[in-house]
N, CA, C and O atoms as a MOPAC input file, in Angstrom:
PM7 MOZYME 1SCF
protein

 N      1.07300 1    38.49500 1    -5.86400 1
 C      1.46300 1    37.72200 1    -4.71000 1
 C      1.94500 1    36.35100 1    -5.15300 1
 O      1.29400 1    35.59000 1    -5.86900 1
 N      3.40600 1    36.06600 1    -4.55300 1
 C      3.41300 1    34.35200 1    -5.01200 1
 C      2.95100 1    33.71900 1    -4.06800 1
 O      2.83700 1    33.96500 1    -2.86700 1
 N      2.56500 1    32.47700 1    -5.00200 1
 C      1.87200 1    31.15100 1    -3.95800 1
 C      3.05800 1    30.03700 1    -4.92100 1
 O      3.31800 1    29.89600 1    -6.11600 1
 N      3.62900 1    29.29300 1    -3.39500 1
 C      4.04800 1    28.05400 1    -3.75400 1
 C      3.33000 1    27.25100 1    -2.79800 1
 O      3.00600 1    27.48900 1    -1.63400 1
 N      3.09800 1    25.94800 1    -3.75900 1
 C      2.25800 1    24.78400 1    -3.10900 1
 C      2.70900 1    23.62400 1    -3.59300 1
 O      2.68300 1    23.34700 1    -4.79200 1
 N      3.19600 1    22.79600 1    -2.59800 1
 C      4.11000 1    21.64300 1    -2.52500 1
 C      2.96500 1    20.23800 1    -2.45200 1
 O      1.83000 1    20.10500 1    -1.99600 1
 N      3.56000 1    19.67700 1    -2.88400 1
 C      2.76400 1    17.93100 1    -3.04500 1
 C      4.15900 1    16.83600 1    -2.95000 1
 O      5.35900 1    17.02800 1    -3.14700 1
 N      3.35400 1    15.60000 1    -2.54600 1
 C      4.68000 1    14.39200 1    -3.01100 1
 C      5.00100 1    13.88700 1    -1.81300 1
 O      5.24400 1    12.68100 1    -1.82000 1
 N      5.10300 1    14.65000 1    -0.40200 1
 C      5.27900 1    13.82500 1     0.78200 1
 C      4.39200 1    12.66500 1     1.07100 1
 O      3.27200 1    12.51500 1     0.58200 1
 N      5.00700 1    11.81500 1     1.94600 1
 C      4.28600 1    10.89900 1     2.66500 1
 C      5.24200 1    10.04600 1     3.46800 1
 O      6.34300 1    10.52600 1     3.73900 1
 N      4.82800 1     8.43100 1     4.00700 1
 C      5.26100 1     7.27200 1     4.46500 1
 C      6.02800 1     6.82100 1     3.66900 1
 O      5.65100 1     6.51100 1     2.53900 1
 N      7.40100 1     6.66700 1     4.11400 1
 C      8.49100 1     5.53800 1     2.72300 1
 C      9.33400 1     4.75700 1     4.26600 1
 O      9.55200 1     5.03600 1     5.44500 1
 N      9.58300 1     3.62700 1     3.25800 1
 C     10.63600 1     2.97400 1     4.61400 1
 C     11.61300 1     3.60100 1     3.87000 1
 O     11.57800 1     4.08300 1     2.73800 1
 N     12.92800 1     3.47100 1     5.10200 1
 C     14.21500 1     3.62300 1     4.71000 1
 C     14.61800 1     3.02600 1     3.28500 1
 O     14.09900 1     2.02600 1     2.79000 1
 N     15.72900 1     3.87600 1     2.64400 1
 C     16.29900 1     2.84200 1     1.40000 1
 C     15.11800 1     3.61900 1     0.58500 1
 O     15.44100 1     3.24700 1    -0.54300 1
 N     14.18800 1     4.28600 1     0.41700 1
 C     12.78100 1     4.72600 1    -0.25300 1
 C     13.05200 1     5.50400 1    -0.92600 1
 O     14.22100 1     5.78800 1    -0.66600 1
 N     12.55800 1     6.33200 1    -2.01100 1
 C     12.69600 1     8.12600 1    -2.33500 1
 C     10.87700 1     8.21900 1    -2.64000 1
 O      9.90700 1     7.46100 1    -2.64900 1
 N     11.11500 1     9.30800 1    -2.81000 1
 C     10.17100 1    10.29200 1    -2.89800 1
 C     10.21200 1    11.38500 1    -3.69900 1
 O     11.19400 1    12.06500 1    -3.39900 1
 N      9.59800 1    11.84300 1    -4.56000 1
 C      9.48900 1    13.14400 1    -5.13500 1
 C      8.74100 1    14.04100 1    -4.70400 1
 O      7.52500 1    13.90200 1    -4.83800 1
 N      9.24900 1    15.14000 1    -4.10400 1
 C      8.58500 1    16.42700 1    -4.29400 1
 C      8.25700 1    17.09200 1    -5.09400 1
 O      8.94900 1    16.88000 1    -6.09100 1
 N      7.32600 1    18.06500 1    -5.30300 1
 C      6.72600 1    19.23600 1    -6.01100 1
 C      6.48700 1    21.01200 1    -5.84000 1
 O      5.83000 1    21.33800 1    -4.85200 1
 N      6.61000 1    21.28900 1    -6.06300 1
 C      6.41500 1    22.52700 1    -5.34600 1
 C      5.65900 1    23.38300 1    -6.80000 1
 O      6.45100 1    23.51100 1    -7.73400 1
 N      4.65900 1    23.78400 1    -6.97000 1
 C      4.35800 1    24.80800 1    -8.23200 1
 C      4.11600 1    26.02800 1    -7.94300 1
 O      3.22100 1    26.22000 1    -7.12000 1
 N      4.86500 1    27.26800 1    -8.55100 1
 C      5.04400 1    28.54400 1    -8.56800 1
 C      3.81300 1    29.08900 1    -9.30100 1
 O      3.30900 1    28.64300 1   -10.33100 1
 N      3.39500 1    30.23500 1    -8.50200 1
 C      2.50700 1    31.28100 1    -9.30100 1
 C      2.59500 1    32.63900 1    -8.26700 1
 O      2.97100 1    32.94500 1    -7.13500 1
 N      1.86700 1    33.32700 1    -9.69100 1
 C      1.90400 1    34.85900 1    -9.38000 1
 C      3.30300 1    36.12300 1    -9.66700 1
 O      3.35600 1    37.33500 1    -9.45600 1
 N      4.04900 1    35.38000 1   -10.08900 1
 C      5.42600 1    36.00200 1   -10.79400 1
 C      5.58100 1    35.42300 1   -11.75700 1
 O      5.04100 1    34.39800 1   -12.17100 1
 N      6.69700 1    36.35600 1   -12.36800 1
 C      7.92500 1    36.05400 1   -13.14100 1
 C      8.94500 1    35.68600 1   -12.49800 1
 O      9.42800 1    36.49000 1   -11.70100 1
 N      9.51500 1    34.45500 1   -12.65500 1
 C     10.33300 1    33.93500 1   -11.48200 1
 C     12.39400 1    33.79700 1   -12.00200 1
 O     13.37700 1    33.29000 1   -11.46100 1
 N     12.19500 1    34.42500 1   -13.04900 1
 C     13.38800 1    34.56000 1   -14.02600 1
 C     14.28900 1    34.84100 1   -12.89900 1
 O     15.16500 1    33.99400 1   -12.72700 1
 N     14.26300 1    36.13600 1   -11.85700 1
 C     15.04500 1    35.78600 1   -11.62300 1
 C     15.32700 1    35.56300 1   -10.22700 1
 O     16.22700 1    36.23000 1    -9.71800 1
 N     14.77500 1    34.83300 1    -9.62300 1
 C     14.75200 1    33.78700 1    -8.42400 1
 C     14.97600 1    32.66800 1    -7.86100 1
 O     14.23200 1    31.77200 1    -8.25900 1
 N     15.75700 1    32.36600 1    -7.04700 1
 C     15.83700 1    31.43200 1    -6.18200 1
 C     15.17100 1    30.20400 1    -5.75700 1
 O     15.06200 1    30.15400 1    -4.53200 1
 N     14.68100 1    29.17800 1    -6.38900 1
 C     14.04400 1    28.49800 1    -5.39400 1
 C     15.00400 1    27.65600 1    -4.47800 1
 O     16.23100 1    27.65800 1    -4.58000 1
 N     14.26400 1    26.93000 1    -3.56100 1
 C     14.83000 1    26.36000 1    -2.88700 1
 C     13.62600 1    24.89200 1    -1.73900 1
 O     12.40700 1    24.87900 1    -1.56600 1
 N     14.35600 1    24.23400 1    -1.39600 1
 C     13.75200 1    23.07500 1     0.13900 1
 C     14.18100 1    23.47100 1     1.17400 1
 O     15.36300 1    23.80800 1     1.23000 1
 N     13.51300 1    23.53300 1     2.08200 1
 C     14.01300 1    23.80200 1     3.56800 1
 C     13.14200 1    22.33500 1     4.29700 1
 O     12.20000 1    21.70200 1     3.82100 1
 N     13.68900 1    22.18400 1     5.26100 1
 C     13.06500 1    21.13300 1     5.85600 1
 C     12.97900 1    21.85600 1     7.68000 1
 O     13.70500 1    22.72200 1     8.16700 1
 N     11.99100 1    21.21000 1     8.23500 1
 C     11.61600 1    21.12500 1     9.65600 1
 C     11.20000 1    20.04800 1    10.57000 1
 O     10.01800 1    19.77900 1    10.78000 1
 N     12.64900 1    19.16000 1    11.35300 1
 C     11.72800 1    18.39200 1    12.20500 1
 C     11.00300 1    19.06800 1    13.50200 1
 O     10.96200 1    20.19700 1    13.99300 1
 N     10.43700 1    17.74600 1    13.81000 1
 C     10.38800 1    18.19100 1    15.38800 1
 C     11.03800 1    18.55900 1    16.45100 1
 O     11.95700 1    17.91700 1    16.96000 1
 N     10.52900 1    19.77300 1    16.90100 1
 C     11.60000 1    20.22500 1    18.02300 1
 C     12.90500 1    20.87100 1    17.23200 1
 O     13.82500 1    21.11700 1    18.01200 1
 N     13.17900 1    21.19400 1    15.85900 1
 C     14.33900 1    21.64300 1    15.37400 1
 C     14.34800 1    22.57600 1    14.75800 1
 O     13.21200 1    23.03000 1    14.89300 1
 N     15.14700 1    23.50800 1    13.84200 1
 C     14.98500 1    24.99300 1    13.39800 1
 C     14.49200 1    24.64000 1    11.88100 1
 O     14.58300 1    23.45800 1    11.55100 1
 N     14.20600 1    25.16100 1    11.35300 1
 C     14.17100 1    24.78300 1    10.07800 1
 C     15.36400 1    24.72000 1     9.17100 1
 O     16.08400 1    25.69800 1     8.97100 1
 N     15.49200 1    23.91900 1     8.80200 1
 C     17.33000 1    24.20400 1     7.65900 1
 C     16.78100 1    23.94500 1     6.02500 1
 O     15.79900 1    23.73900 1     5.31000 1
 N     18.30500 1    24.14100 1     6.07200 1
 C     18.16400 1    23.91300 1     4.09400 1
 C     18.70800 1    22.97800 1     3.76400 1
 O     19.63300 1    22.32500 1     4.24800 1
 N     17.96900 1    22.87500 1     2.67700 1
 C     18.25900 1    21.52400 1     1.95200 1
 C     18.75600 1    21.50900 1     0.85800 1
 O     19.45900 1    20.54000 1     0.57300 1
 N     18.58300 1    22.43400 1     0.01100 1
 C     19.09500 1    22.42700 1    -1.40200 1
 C     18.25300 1    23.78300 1    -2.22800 1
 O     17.14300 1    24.20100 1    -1.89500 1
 N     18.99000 1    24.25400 1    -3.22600 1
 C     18.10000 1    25.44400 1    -3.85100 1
 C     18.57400 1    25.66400 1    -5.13600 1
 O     19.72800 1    25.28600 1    -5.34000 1
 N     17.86500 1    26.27300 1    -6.21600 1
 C     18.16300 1    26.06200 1    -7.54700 1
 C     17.50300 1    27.46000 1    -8.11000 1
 O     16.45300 1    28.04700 1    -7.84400 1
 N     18.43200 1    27.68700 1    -8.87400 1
 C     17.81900 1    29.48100 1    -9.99300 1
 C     16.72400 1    29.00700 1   -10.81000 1
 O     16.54800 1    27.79600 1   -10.93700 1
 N     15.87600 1    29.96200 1   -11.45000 1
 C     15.44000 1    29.38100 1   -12.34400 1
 C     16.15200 1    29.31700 1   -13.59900 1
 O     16.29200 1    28.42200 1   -14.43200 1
 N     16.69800 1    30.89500 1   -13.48200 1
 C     17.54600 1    31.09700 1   -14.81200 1
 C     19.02000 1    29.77900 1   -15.28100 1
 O     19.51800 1    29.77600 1   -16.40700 1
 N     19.39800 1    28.95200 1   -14.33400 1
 C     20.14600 1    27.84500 1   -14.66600 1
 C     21.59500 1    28.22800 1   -13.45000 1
 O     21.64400 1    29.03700 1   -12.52300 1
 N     22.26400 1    27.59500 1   -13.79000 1
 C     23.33400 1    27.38000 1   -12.96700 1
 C     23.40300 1    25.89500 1   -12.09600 1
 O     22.55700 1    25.01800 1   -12.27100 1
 N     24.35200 1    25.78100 1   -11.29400 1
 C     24.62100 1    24.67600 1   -10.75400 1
 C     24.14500 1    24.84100 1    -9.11600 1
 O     24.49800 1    25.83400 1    -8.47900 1
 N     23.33000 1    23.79300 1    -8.51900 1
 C     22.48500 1    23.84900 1    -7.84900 1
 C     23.23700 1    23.56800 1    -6.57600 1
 O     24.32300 1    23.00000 1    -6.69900 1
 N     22.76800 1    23.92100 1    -5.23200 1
 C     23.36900 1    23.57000 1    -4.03200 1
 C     22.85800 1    22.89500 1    -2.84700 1
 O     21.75400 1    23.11900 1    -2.35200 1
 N     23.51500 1    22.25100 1    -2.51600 1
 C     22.92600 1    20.91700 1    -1.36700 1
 C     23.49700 1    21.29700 1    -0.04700 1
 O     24.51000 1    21.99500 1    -0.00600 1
 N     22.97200 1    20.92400 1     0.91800 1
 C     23.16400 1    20.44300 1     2.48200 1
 C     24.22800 1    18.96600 1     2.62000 1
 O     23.93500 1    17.80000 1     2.35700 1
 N     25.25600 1    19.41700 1     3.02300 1
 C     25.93700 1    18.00600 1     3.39300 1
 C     25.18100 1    17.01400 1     3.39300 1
 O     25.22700 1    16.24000 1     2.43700 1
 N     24.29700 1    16.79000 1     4.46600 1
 C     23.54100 1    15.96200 1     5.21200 1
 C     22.51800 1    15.68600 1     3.62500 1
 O     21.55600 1    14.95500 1     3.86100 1
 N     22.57800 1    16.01100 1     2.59100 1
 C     21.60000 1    15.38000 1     1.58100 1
 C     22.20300 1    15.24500 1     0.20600 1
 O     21.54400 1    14.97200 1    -0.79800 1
 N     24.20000 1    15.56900 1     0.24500 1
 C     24.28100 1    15.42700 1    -0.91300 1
 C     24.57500 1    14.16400 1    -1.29100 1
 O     25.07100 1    13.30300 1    -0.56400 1
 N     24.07500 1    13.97800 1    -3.15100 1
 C     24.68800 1    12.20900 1    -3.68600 1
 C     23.23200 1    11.64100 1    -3.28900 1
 O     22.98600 1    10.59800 1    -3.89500 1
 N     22.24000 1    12.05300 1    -2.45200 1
 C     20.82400 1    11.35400 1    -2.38000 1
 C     19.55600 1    12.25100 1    -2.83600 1
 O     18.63500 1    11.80100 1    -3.51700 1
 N     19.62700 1    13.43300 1    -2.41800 1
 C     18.77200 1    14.49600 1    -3.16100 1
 C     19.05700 1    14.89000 1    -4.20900 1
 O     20.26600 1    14.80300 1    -4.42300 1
 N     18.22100 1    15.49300 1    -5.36200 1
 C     18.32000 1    16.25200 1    -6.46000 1
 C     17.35000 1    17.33400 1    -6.44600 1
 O     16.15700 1    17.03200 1    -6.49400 1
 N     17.67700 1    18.47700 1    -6.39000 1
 C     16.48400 1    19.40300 1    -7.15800 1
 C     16.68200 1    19.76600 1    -8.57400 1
 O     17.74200 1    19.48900 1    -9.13400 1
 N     15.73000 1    20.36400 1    -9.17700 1
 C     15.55700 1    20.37600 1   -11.03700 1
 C     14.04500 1    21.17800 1   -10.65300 1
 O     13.27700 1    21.18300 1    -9.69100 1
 N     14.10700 1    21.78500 1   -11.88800 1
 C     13.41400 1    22.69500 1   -12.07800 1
 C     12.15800 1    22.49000 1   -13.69100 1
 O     12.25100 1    21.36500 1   -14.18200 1
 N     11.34500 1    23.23600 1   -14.26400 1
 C     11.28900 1    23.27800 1   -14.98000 1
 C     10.07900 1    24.05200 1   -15.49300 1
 O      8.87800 1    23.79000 1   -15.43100 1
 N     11.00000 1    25.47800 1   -16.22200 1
 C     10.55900 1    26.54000 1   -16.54400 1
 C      8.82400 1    26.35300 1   -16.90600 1
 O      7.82000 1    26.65100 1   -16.25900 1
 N      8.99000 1    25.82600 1   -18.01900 1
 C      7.35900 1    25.77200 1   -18.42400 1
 C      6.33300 1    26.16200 1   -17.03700 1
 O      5.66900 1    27.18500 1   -16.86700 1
 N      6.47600 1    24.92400 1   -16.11100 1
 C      5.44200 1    24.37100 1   -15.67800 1
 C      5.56100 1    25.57000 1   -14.20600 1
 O      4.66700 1    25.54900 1   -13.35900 1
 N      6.38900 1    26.24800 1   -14.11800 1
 C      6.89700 1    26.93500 1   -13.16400 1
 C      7.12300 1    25.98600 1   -11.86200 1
 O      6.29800 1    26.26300 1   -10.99100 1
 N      7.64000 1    25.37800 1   -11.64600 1
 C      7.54300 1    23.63200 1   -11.07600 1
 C      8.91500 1    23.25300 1   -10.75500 1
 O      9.82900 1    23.10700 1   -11.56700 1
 N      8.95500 1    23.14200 1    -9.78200 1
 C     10.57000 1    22.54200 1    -9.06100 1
 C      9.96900 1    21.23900 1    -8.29100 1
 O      8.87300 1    21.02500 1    -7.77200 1
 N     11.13900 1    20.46700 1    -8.43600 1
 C     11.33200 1    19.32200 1    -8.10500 1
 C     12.57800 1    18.74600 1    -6.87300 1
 O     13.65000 1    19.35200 1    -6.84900 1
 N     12.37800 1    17.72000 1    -6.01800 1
 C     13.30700 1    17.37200 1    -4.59500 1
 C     13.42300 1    15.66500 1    -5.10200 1
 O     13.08800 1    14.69400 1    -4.42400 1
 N     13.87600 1    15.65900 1    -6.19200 1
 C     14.02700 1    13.83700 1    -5.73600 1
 C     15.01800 1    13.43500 1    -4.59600 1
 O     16.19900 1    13.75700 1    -4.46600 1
 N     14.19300 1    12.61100 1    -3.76500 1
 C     15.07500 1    12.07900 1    -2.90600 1
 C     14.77100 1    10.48600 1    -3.05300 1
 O     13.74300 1     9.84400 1    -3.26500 1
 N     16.38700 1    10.07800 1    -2.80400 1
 C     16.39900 1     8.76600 1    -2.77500 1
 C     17.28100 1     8.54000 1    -1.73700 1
 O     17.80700 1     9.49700 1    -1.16900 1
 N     17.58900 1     7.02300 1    -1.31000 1
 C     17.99600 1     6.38300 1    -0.02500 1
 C     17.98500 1     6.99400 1     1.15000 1
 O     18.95100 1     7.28600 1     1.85500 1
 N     16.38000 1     7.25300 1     1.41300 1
 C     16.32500 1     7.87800 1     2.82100 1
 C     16.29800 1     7.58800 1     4.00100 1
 O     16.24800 1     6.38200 1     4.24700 1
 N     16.31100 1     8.19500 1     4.73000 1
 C     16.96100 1     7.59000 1     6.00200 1
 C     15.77900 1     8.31500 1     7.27200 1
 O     15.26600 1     9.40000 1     7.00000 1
 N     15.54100 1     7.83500 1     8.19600 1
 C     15.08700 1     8.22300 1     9.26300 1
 C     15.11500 1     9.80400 1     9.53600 1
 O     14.23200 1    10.66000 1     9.58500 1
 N     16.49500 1     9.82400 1     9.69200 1
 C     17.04800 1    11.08300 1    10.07400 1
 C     15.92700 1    12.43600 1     8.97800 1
 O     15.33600 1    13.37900 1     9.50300 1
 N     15.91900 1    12.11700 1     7.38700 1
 C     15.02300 1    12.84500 1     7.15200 1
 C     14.04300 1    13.05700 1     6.96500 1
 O     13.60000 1    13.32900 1     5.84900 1
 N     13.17700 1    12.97900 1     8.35400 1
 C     12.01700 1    12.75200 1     8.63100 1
 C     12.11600 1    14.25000 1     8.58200 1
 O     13.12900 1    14.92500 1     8.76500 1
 N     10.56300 1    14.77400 1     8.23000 1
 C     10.57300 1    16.52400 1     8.73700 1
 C      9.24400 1    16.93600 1     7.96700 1
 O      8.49400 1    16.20000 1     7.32600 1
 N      9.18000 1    17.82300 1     8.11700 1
 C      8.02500 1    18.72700 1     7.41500 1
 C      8.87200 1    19.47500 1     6.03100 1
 O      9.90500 1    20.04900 1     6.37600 1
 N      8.62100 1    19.52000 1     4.83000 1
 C      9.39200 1    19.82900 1     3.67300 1
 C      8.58300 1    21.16000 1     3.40900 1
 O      7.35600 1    21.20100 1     3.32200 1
 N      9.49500 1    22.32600 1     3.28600 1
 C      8.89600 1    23.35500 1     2.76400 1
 C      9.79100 1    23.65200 1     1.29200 1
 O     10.84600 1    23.09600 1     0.98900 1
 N      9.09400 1    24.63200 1     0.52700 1
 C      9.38900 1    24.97400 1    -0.73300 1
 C      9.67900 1    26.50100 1    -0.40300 1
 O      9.04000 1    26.96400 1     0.54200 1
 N     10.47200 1    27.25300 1    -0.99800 1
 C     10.73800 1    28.67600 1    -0.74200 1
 C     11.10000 1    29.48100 1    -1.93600 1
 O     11.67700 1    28.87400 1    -2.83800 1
 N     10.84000 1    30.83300 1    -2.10200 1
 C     11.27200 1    31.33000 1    -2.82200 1
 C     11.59200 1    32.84800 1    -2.45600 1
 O     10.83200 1    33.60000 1    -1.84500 1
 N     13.25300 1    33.25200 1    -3.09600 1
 C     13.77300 1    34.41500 1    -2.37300 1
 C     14.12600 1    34.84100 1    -3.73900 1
 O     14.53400 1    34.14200 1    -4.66700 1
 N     13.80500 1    36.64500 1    -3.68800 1
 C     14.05300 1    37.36300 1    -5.00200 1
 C     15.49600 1    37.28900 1    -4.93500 1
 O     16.00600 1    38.11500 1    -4.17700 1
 N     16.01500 1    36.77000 1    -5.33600 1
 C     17.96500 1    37.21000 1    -5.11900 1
 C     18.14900 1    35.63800 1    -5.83200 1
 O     17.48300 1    34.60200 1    -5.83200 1
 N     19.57600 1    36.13800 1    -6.49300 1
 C     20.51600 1    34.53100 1    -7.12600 1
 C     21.55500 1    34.54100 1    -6.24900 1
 O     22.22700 1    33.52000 1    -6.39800 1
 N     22.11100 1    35.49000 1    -5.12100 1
 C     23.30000 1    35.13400 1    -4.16900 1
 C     22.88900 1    34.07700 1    -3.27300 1
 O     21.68000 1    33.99200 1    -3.06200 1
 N     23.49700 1    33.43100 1    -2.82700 1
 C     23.53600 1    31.79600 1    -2.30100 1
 C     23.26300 1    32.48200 1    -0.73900 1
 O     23.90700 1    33.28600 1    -0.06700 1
 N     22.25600 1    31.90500 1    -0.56600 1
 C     22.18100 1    32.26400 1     1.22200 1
 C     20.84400 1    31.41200 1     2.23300 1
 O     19.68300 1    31.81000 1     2.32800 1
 N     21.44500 1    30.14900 1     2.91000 1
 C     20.47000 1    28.99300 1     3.14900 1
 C     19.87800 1    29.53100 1     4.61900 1
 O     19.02600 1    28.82500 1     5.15800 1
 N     20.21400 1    30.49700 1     5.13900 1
 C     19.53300 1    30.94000 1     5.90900 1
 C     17.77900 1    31.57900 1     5.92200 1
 O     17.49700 1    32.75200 1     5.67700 1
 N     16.80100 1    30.52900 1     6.25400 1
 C     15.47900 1    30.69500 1     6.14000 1
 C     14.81400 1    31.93700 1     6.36100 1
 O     13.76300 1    32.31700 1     5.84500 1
 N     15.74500 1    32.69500 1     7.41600 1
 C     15.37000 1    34.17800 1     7.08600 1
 C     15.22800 1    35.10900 1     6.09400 1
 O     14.35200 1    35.96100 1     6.24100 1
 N     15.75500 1    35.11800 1     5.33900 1
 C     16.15600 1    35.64200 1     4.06700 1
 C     15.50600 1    35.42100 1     2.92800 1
 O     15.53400 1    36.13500 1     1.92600 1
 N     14.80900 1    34.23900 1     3.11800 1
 C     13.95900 1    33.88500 1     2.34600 1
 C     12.21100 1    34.68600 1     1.75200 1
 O     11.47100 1    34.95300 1     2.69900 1
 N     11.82600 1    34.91200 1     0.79100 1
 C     10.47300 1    35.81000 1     0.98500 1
 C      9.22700 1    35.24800 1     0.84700 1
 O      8.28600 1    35.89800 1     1.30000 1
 N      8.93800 1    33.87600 1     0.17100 1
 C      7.92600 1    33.29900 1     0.56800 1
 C      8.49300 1    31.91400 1     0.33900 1
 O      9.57100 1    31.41400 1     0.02000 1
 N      7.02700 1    31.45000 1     0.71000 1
 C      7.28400 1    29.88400 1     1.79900 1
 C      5.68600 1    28.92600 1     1.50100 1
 O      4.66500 1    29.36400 1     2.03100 1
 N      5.62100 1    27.80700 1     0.74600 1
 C      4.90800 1    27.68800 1     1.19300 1
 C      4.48800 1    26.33100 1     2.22600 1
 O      5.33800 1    25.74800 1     2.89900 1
 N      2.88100 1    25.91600 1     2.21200 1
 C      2.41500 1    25.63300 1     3.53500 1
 C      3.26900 1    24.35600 1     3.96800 1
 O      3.09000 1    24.06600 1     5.15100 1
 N      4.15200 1    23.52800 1     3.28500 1
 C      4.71800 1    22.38200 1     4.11400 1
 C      4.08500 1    21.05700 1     3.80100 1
 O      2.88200 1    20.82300 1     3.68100 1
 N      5.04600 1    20.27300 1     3.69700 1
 C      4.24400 1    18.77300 1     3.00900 1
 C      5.16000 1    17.86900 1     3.79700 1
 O      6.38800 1    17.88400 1     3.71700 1
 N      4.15700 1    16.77700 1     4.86300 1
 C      4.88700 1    15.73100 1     5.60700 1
 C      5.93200 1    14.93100 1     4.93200 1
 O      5.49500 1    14.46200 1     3.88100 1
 N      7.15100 1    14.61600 1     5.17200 1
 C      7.73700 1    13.19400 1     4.64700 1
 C      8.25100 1    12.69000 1     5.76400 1
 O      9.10300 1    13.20500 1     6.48700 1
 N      7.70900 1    11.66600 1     5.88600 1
 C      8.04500 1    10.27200 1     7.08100 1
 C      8.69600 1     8.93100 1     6.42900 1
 O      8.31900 1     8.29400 1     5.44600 1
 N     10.14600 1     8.64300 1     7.57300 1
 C     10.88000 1     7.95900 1     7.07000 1
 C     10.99000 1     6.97900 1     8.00400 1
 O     11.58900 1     7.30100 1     9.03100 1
 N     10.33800 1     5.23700 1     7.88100 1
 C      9.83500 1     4.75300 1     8.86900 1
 C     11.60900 1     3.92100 1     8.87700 1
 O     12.33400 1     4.06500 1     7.89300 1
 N     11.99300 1     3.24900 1     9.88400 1
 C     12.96700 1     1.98200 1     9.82700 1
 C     12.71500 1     1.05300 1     9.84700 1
 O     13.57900 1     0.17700 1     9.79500 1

């Protein structure tokens, strides 16, 4: 069974970043997908950005590219969300995901596990 479990949210003013965490277990994750999805209030959940493990060039959400980064790193089975100059707007609940497949597809359905969600609040 995988378990991903995310750390790193909290309170930042605007202009702030934050690092996320997310650490993988219970697979071999060679060849999988990770990815961020985010959830505000009252809104669907979307995507944010997602990264192979096996390498390639990673993909962003309009709304977060040039300020987010994800990165990965095999060892630790451990993906990473730096975000910098944040803004209000991405206020949300941050989830971590992981889908057996390398075809590009930010739709949260599709996704096969998830885990529990880590606050980030973006005060003005």
């Amino acid at each position: 069974q995988v378990q991903l479990v995310e750390s790193g949210g909290g309170l930042v003013q605007a202009g702030g970043s934050l690092r996320l965490s997310c650490v993988a277990s219970g697979r071999t994750f060679s060849a999988y997908t990770m990815g961020w999805f985010r959830q505000a209030p009252g809104k669907e959940r979307e995507f944010v950005a997602r990264i192979m493990w096996s390498g390639g060039t990673p993909s962003y959400a309009d709304s977060v590219k040039g300020r987010f980064t994800i990165s990965r790193d095999n060892a630790k089975n451990t993906v990473y969300l730096q975000m910098n100059s944040l803004k209000p707007e991405d206020t949300a609940v941050y989830y971590c995901a992981a889908r057996r497949s390398v075809v590009l597809n930010t739709s949260p359905k599709v996704w096969d596990y998830w885990g529990q969600g880590t606050q980030v609040t973006v005060s003005s």
